[in-house]
PDB file of C-alpha atoms and ligand atoms in Angstrom:
ATOM      1  CA  MET Q   1      46.814  29.602  84.263  1.00 47.00           C
ATOM      2  CA  THR Q   2      49.459  31.135  82.001  1.00 47.00           C
ATOM      3  CA  ASP Q   3      48.441  34.624  80.970  1.00 51.00           C
ATOM      4  CA  THR Q   4      48.877  35.730  77.376  1.00 52.00           C
ATOM      5  CA  GLN Q   5      48.654  39.162  75.825  1.00 80.00           C
ATOM      6  CA  THR Q   6      46.470  38.106  72.943  1.00 94.00           C
ATOM      7  CA  PRO Q   7      43.771  35.468  72.571  1.00 97.00           C
ATOM      8  CA  ASN Q   8      44.826  32.008  71.459  1.00 97.00           C
ATOM      9  CA  GLY Q   9      42.589  30.218  68.977  1.00 98.00           C
ATOM     10  CA  GLN Q  10      39.748  31.066  66.641  1.00 98.00           C
ATOM     11  CA  LEU Q  11      37.029  33.513  67.637  1.00 98.00           C
ATOM     12  CA  THR Q  12      34.015  31.199  67.837  1.00 98.00           C
ATOM     13  CA  LEU Q  13      31.400  33.121  69.810  1.00 98.00           C
ATOM     14  CA  ARG Q  14      30.845  36.735  70.882  1.00 98.00           C
ATOM     15  CA  THR Q  15      28.071  37.883  73.213  1.00 98.00           C
ATOM     16  CA  LEU Q  16      27.043  40.545  75.717  1.00 98.00           C
ATOM     17  CA  ALA Q  17      26.836  40.082  79.499  1.00 98.00           C
ATOM     18  CA  MET Q  18      23.392  41.296  80.548  1.00 98.00           C
ATOM     19  CA  PRO Q  19      21.880  42.152  83.952  1.00 97.00           C
ATOM     20  CA  GLY Q  20      19.896  38.899  84.007  1.00 97.00           C
ATOM     21  CA  ASP Q  21      23.191  36.966  84.001  1.00 97.00           C
ATOM     22  CA  ALA Q  22      24.539  38.706  87.121  1.00 98.00           C
ATOM     23  CA  ASN Q  23      24.211  38.744  90.898  1.00 96.00           C
ATOM     24  CA  ALA Q  24      23.164  41.817  92.877  1.00 95.00           C
ATOM     25  CA  ALA Q  25      26.729  43.180  92.813  1.00 94.00           C
ATOM     26  CA  GLY Q  26      26.878  43.128  89.010  1.00 93.00           C
ATOM     27  CA  ASP Q  27      29.224  40.139  88.798  1.00 96.00           C
ATOM     28  CA  ILE Q  28      28.324  37.776  85.966  1.00 97.00           C
ATOM     29  CA  PHE Q  29      27.693  34.196  87.112  1.00 97.00           C
ATOM     30  CA  GLY Q  30      30.502  31.760  86.392  1.00 97.00           C
ATOM     31  CA  GLY Q  31      27.936  29.294  85.116  1.00 97.00           C
ATOM     32  CA  TRP Q  32      26.919  31.746  82.407  1.00 98.00           C
ATOM     33  CA  VAL Q  33      30.526  32.179  81.303  1.00 98.00           C
ATOM     34  CA  MET Q  34      30.964  28.418  81.294  1.00 98.00           C
ATOM     35  CA  ALA Q  35      27.781  28.000  79.248  1.00 98.00           C
ATOM     36  CA  GLN Q  36      29.158  30.377  76.585  1.00 98.00           C
ATOM     37  CA  MET Q  37      32.366  28.338  76.471  1.00 98.00           C
ATOM     38  CA  ASP Q  38      30.313  25.157  76.143  1.00 98.00           C
ATOM     39  CA  LEU Q  39      28.289  26.668  73.288  1.00 98.00           C
ATOM     40  CA  ALA Q  40      31.476  27.724  71.495  1.00 98.00           C
ATOM     41  CA  CYS Q  41      32.946  24.241  71.858  1.00 98.00           C
ATOM     42  CA  GLY Q  42      29.699  22.771  70.560  1.00 98.00           C
ATOM     43  CA  ILE Q  43      29.896  24.987  67.467  1.00 98.00           C
ATOM     44  CA  ARG Q  44      33.578  24.345  66.773  1.00 98.00           C
ATOM     45  CA  ALA Q  45      33.498  20.599  67.486  1.00 98.00           C
ATOM     46  CA  ALA Q  46      30.332  20.030  65.437  1.00 98.00           C
ATOM     47  CA  GLU Q  47      31.984  21.786  62.498  1.00 98.00           C
ATOM     48  CA  ARG Q  48      35.055  19.563  62.854  1.00 98.00           C
ATOM     49  CA  ALA Q  49      33.014  16.388  63.385  1.00 98.00           C
ATOM     50  CA  ARG Q  50      30.562  17.400  60.667  1.00 98.00           C
ATOM     51  CA  GLY Q  51      27.802  16.180  62.946  1.00 98.00           C
ATOM     52  CA  ARG Q  52      26.313  16.055  66.393  1.00 98.00           C
ATOM     53  CA  VAL Q  53      28.566  16.359  69.476  1.00 98.00           C
ATOM     54  CA  VAL Q  54      28.198  16.376  73.270  1.00 98.00           C
ATOM     55  CA  THR Q  55      30.391  17.662  76.046  1.00 98.00           C
ATOM     56  CA  ALA Q  56      32.117  14.727  77.745  1.00 98.00           C
ATOM     57  CA  ALA Q  57      34.401  16.602  80.155  1.00 98.00           C
ATOM     58  CA  VAL Q  58      35.569  20.041  81.245  1.00 98.00           C
ATOM     59  CA  ARG Q  59      38.996  20.262  82.826  1.00 95.00           C
ATOM     60  CA  GLU Q  60      40.556  22.756  85.219  1.00 87.00           C
ATOM     61  CA  MET Q  61      38.485  25.860  85.038  1.00 90.00           C
ATOM     62  CA  ALA Q  62      39.394  28.835  87.239  1.00 90.00           C
ATOM     63  CA  PHE Q  63      37.710  32.221  87.140  1.00 94.00           C
ATOM     64  CA  GLU Q  64      40.693  34.574  87.281  1.00 95.00           C
ATOM     65  CA  LEU Q  65      38.914  37.883  86.678  1.00 97.00           C
ATOM     66  CA  PRO Q  66      35.256  38.897  86.983  1.00 97.00           C
ATOM     67  CA  VAL Q  67      32.978  39.572  84.034  1.00 98.00           C
ATOM     68  CA  LYS Q  68      30.732  42.571  84.623  1.00 97.00           C
ATOM     69  CA  ILE Q  69      27.396  43.663  83.193  1.00 98.00           C
ATOM     70  CA  GLY Q  70      27.957  45.311  79.809  1.00 98.00           C
ATOM     71  CA  ASP Q  71      31.195  43.502  79.041  1.00 98.00           C
ATOM     72  CA  THR Q  72      31.420  41.789  75.663  1.00 98.00           C
ATOM     73  CA  LEU Q  73      32.539  38.202  76.089  1.00 98.00           C
ATOM     74  CA  SER Q  74      34.543  36.584  73.308  1.00 98.00           C
ATOM     75  CA  ILE Q  75      35.219  32.852  73.286  1.00 98.00           C
ATOM     76  CA  TYR Q  76      38.250  31.540  71.410  1.00 98.00           C
ATOM     77  CA  THR Q  77      38.660  27.845  70.668  1.00 98.00           C
ATOM     78  CA  ASP Q  78      41.640  25.862  69.486  1.00 98.00           C
ATOM     79  CA  ILE Q  79      41.420  22.191  68.530  1.00 98.00           C
ATOM     80  CA  ALA Q  80      44.229  20.698  70.580  1.00 98.00           C
ATOM     81  CA  ARG Q  81      43.662  17.031  69.757  1.00 98.00           C
ATOM     82  CA  VAL Q  82      41.401  14.828  67.675  1.00 98.00           C
ATOM     83  CA  GLY Q  83      41.032  11.300  69.019  1.00 98.00           C
ATOM     84  CA  ARG Q  84      38.972   8.458  67.596  1.00 98.00           C
ATOM     85  CA  THR Q  85      35.597   9.878  68.630  1.00 98.00           C
ATOM     86  CA  SER Q  86      36.666  12.825  70.799  1.00 98.00           C
ATOM     87  CA  ILE Q  87      37.819  16.363  70.100  1.00 98.00           C
ATOM     88  CA  THR Q  88      39.810  18.192  72.777  1.00 98.00           C
ATOM     89  CA  LEU Q  89      39.657  21.982  72.666  1.00 98.00           C
ATOM     90  CA  SER Q  90      41.605  24.666  74.491  1.00 98.00           C
ATOM     91  CA  VAL Q  91      39.154  27.444  75.234  1.00 98.00           C
ATOM     92  CA  GLU Q  92      39.715  31.008  76.367  1.00 98.00           C
ATOM     93  CA  ALA Q  93      37.136  33.583  77.454  1.00 98.00           C
ATOM     94  CA  TRP Q  94      38.078  37.245  77.031  1.00 98.00           C
ATOM     95  CA  ALA Q  95      36.094  40.224  78.302  1.00 98.00           C
ATOM     96  CA  GLN Q  96      36.077  43.506  76.436  1.00 98.00           C
ATOM     97  CA  ARG Q  97      35.273  45.913  79.218  1.00 98.00           C
ATOM     98  CA  TYR Q  98      32.106  48.014  78.915  1.00 97.00           C
ATOM     99  CA  LEU Q  99      32.525  50.979  76.566  1.00 97.00           C
ATOM    100  CA  THR Q 100      36.297  50.487  76.325  1.00 97.00           C
ATOM    101  CA  THR Q 101      38.699  48.653  74.032  1.00 96.00           C
ATOM    102  CA  ARG Q 102      40.370  46.926  77.004  1.00 96.00           C
ATOM    103  CA  LEU Q 103      40.519  43.139  76.567  1.00 97.00           C
ATOM    104  CA  GLU Q 104      41.222  40.800  79.494  1.00 98.00           C
ATOM    105  CA  LYS Q 105      41.349  37.037  79.664  1.00 98.00           C
ATOM    106  CA  VAL Q 106      38.901  36.015  82.374  1.00 98.00           C
ATOM    107  CA  THR Q 107      39.107  32.238  82.223  1.00 97.00           C
ATOM    108  CA  ALA Q 108      40.401  29.307  80.222  1.00 97.00           C
ATOM    109  CA  ALA Q 109      39.689  25.598  80.213  1.00 98.00           C
ATOM    110  CA  THR Q 110      39.959  22.384  78.273  1.00 98.00           C
ATOM    111  CA  PHE Q 111      36.765  20.840  76.908  1.00 98.00           C
ATOM    112  CA  VAL Q 112      36.448  17.298  75.584  1.00 98.00           C
ATOM    113  CA  MET Q 113      33.632  16.890  73.065  1.00 98.00           C
ATOM    114  CA  VAL Q 114      32.507  13.544  71.640  1.00 98.00           C
ATOM    115  CA  ALA Q 115      31.003  12.984  68.203  1.00 98.00           C
ATOM    116  CA  LEU Q 116      27.747  11.026  68.240  1.00 98.00           C
ATOM    117  CA  ASP Q 117      25.857   9.142  65.561  1.00 98.00           C
ATOM    118  CA  SER Q 118      22.116   9.397  65.009  1.00 97.00           C
ATOM    119  CA  GLN Q 119      21.581   6.797  67.751  1.00 98.00           C
ATOM    120  CA  GLY Q 120      23.509   8.889  70.280  1.00 97.00           C
ATOM    121  CA  GLN Q 121      26.521   6.573  70.290  1.00 98.00           C
ATOM    122  CA  PRO Q 122      30.144   7.752  69.965  1.00 98.00           C
ATOM    123  CA  THR Q 123      31.181   7.765  66.317  1.00 98.00           C
ATOM    124  CA  PRO Q 124      34.573   8.345  64.660  1.00 98.00           C
ATOM    125  CA  VAL Q 125      35.545  11.917  63.864  1.00 98.00           C
ATOM    126  CA  PRO Q 126      36.127  12.121  60.092  1.00 97.00           C
ATOM    127  CA  GLY Q 127      39.527  13.084  58.698  1.00 95.00           C
ATOM    128  CA  ASP Q 128      40.263  16.678  57.759  1.00 83.00           C
TER     129      ASP Q 128
HETATM  130  C1  ACO F   1      24.896  19.091  74.023  1.00 80.05           C
HETATM  131  C2  ACO F   1      25.591  18.663  75.250  1.00 80.05           C
HETATM  132  O1  ACO F   1      26.635  19.131  75.536  1.00 80.05           O
HETATM  133  S1  ACO F   1      24.877  17.521  76.274  1.00 80.05           S
HETATM  134  C3  ACO F   1      25.255  17.998  77.912  1.00 80.05           C
HETATM  135  C4  ACO F   1      26.395  17.413  78.584  1.00 80.05           C
HETATM  136  N1  ACO F   1      26.909  16.176  78.053  1.00 80.05           N
HETATM  137  C5  ACO F   1      26.244  14.999  78.140  1.00 80.05           C
HETATM  138  O2  ACO F   1      25.106  14.886  78.565  1.00 80.05           O
HETATM  139  C6  ACO F   1      27.028  13.796  77.721  1.00 80.05           C
HETATM  140  C7  ACO F   1      26.718  12.591  78.624  1.00 80.05           C
HETATM  141  N2  ACO F   1      27.734  11.569  78.452  1.00 80.05           N
HETATM  142  C8  ACO F   1      27.616  10.631  77.480  1.00 80.05           C
HETATM  143  O3  ACO F   1      26.643  10.594  76.725  1.00 80.05           O
HETATM  144  C9  ACO F   1      28.733   9.642  77.358  1.00 80.05           C
HETATM  145  O4  ACO F   1      29.479   9.603  78.555  1.00 80.05           O
HETATM  146  C10 ACO F   1      29.696   9.993  76.170  1.00 80.05           C
HETATM  147  C11 ACO F   1      28.946   9.876  74.848  1.00 80.05           C
HETATM  148  C12 ACO F   1      30.278  11.409  76.292  1.00 80.05           C
HETATM  149  C13 ACO F   1      30.868   9.015  76.180  1.00 80.05           C
HETATM  150  O5  ACO F   1      30.317   7.723  76.169  1.00 80.05           O
HETATM  151  P1  ACO F   1      31.227   6.458  76.518  1.00 80.05           P
HETATM  152  O6  ACO F   1      30.343   5.291  76.554  1.00 80.05           O
HETATM  153  O7  ACO F   1      32.095   6.770  77.686  1.00 80.05           O
HETATM  154  O8  ACO F   1      32.072   6.345  75.199  1.00 80.05           O
HETATM  155  P2  ACO F   1      33.545   5.829  75.010  1.00 80.05           P
HETATM  156  O9  ACO F   1      34.079   5.106  76.202  1.00 80.05           O
HETATM  157  O10 ACO F   1      33.538   5.128  73.674  1.00 80.05           O
HETATM  158  O11 ACO F   1      34.394   7.177  74.863  1.00 80.05           O
HETATM  159  C14 ACO F   1      34.199   8.009  73.752  1.00 80.05           C
HETATM  160  C15 ACO F   1      35.291   9.051  73.750  1.00 80.05           C
HETATM  161  O12 ACO F   1      35.062   9.939  74.822  1.00 80.05           O
HETATM  162  C16 ACO F   1      36.233  10.079  75.606  1.00 80.05           C
HETATM  163  N3  ACO F   1      35.796  10.313  76.964  1.00 80.05           N
HETATM  164  C17 ACO F   1      34.756   9.736  77.603  1.00 80.05           C
HETATM  165  N4  ACO F   1      34.677  10.204  78.863  1.00 80.05           N
HETATM  166  C18 ACO F   1      35.680  11.093  79.007  1.00 80.05           C
HETATM  167  C19 ACO F   1      36.124  11.913  80.091  1.00 80.05           C
HETATM  168  N5  ACO F   1      35.513  11.899  81.266  1.00 80.05           N
HETATM  169  N6  ACO F   1      37.184  12.704  79.893  1.00 80.05           N
HETATM  170  C20 ACO F   1      37.817  12.737  78.702  1.00 80.05           C
HETATM  171  N7  ACO F   1      37.446  11.979  77.627  1.00 80.05           N
HETATM  172  C21 ACO F   1      36.390  11.176  77.796  1.00 80.05           C
HETATM  173  C22 ACO F   1      36.956   8.766  75.428  1.00 80.05           C
HETATM  174  O13 ACO F   1      38.332   8.891  75.722  1.00 80.05           O
HETATM  175  C23 ACO F   1      36.697   8.478  73.966  1.00 80.05           C
HETATM  176  O14 ACO F   1      37.577   9.250  73.168  1.00 80.05           O
HETATM  177  P3  ACO F   1      38.334   8.625  71.856  1.00 80.05           P
HETATM  178  O15 ACO F   1      37.302   7.858  71.069  1.00 80.05           O
HETATM  179  O16 ACO F   1      38.814   9.811  71.095  1.00 80.05           O
HETATM  180  O17 ACO F   1      39.419   7.750  72.378  1.00 80.05           O
END
């Protein structure tokens, strides 16, 4: 993963890591972080598709730094590609450490979301 000094993309979701999301050592579960990224992609892709979307694929996710209880997690999304029915997003998760202003990128991934019609079938993403 290439590290950057500042987040890339649009701030799409911001939340707080709570004790219920952590193991006994205070490390936040990777699945929780991934779920926040999935939620952010759902928000951003649904806005772009102007309709319902699902997650079709998640590519190359590595947890580079831990998230700890009390950290604020910010998810940034960037629409990298719009296909016929799919939207590919570059996603970054940044932790603002508890009671500090220190921001660190903890993970990044690529999510592929697919627009669905009311029958649950892939449907074309409308133009901008
Ligand atoms: C709210 C939620 O997130 S639900 C939870 C998790 N997600 C799900 O349960 C989704 C379950 N999966 C599905 O319903 C289906 O596999 C779908 C709707 C994602 C895709 O259905 P398919 O029958 O494969 O559709 P189809 O072959 O037409 O592909 C649709 C698009 O998805 C893309 N796609 C499908 N699978 C993948 C994949 N594994 N990786 C990348 N792109 C993919 C295709 O390239 C295509 O994009 P394009 O139209 O821009 O060229």
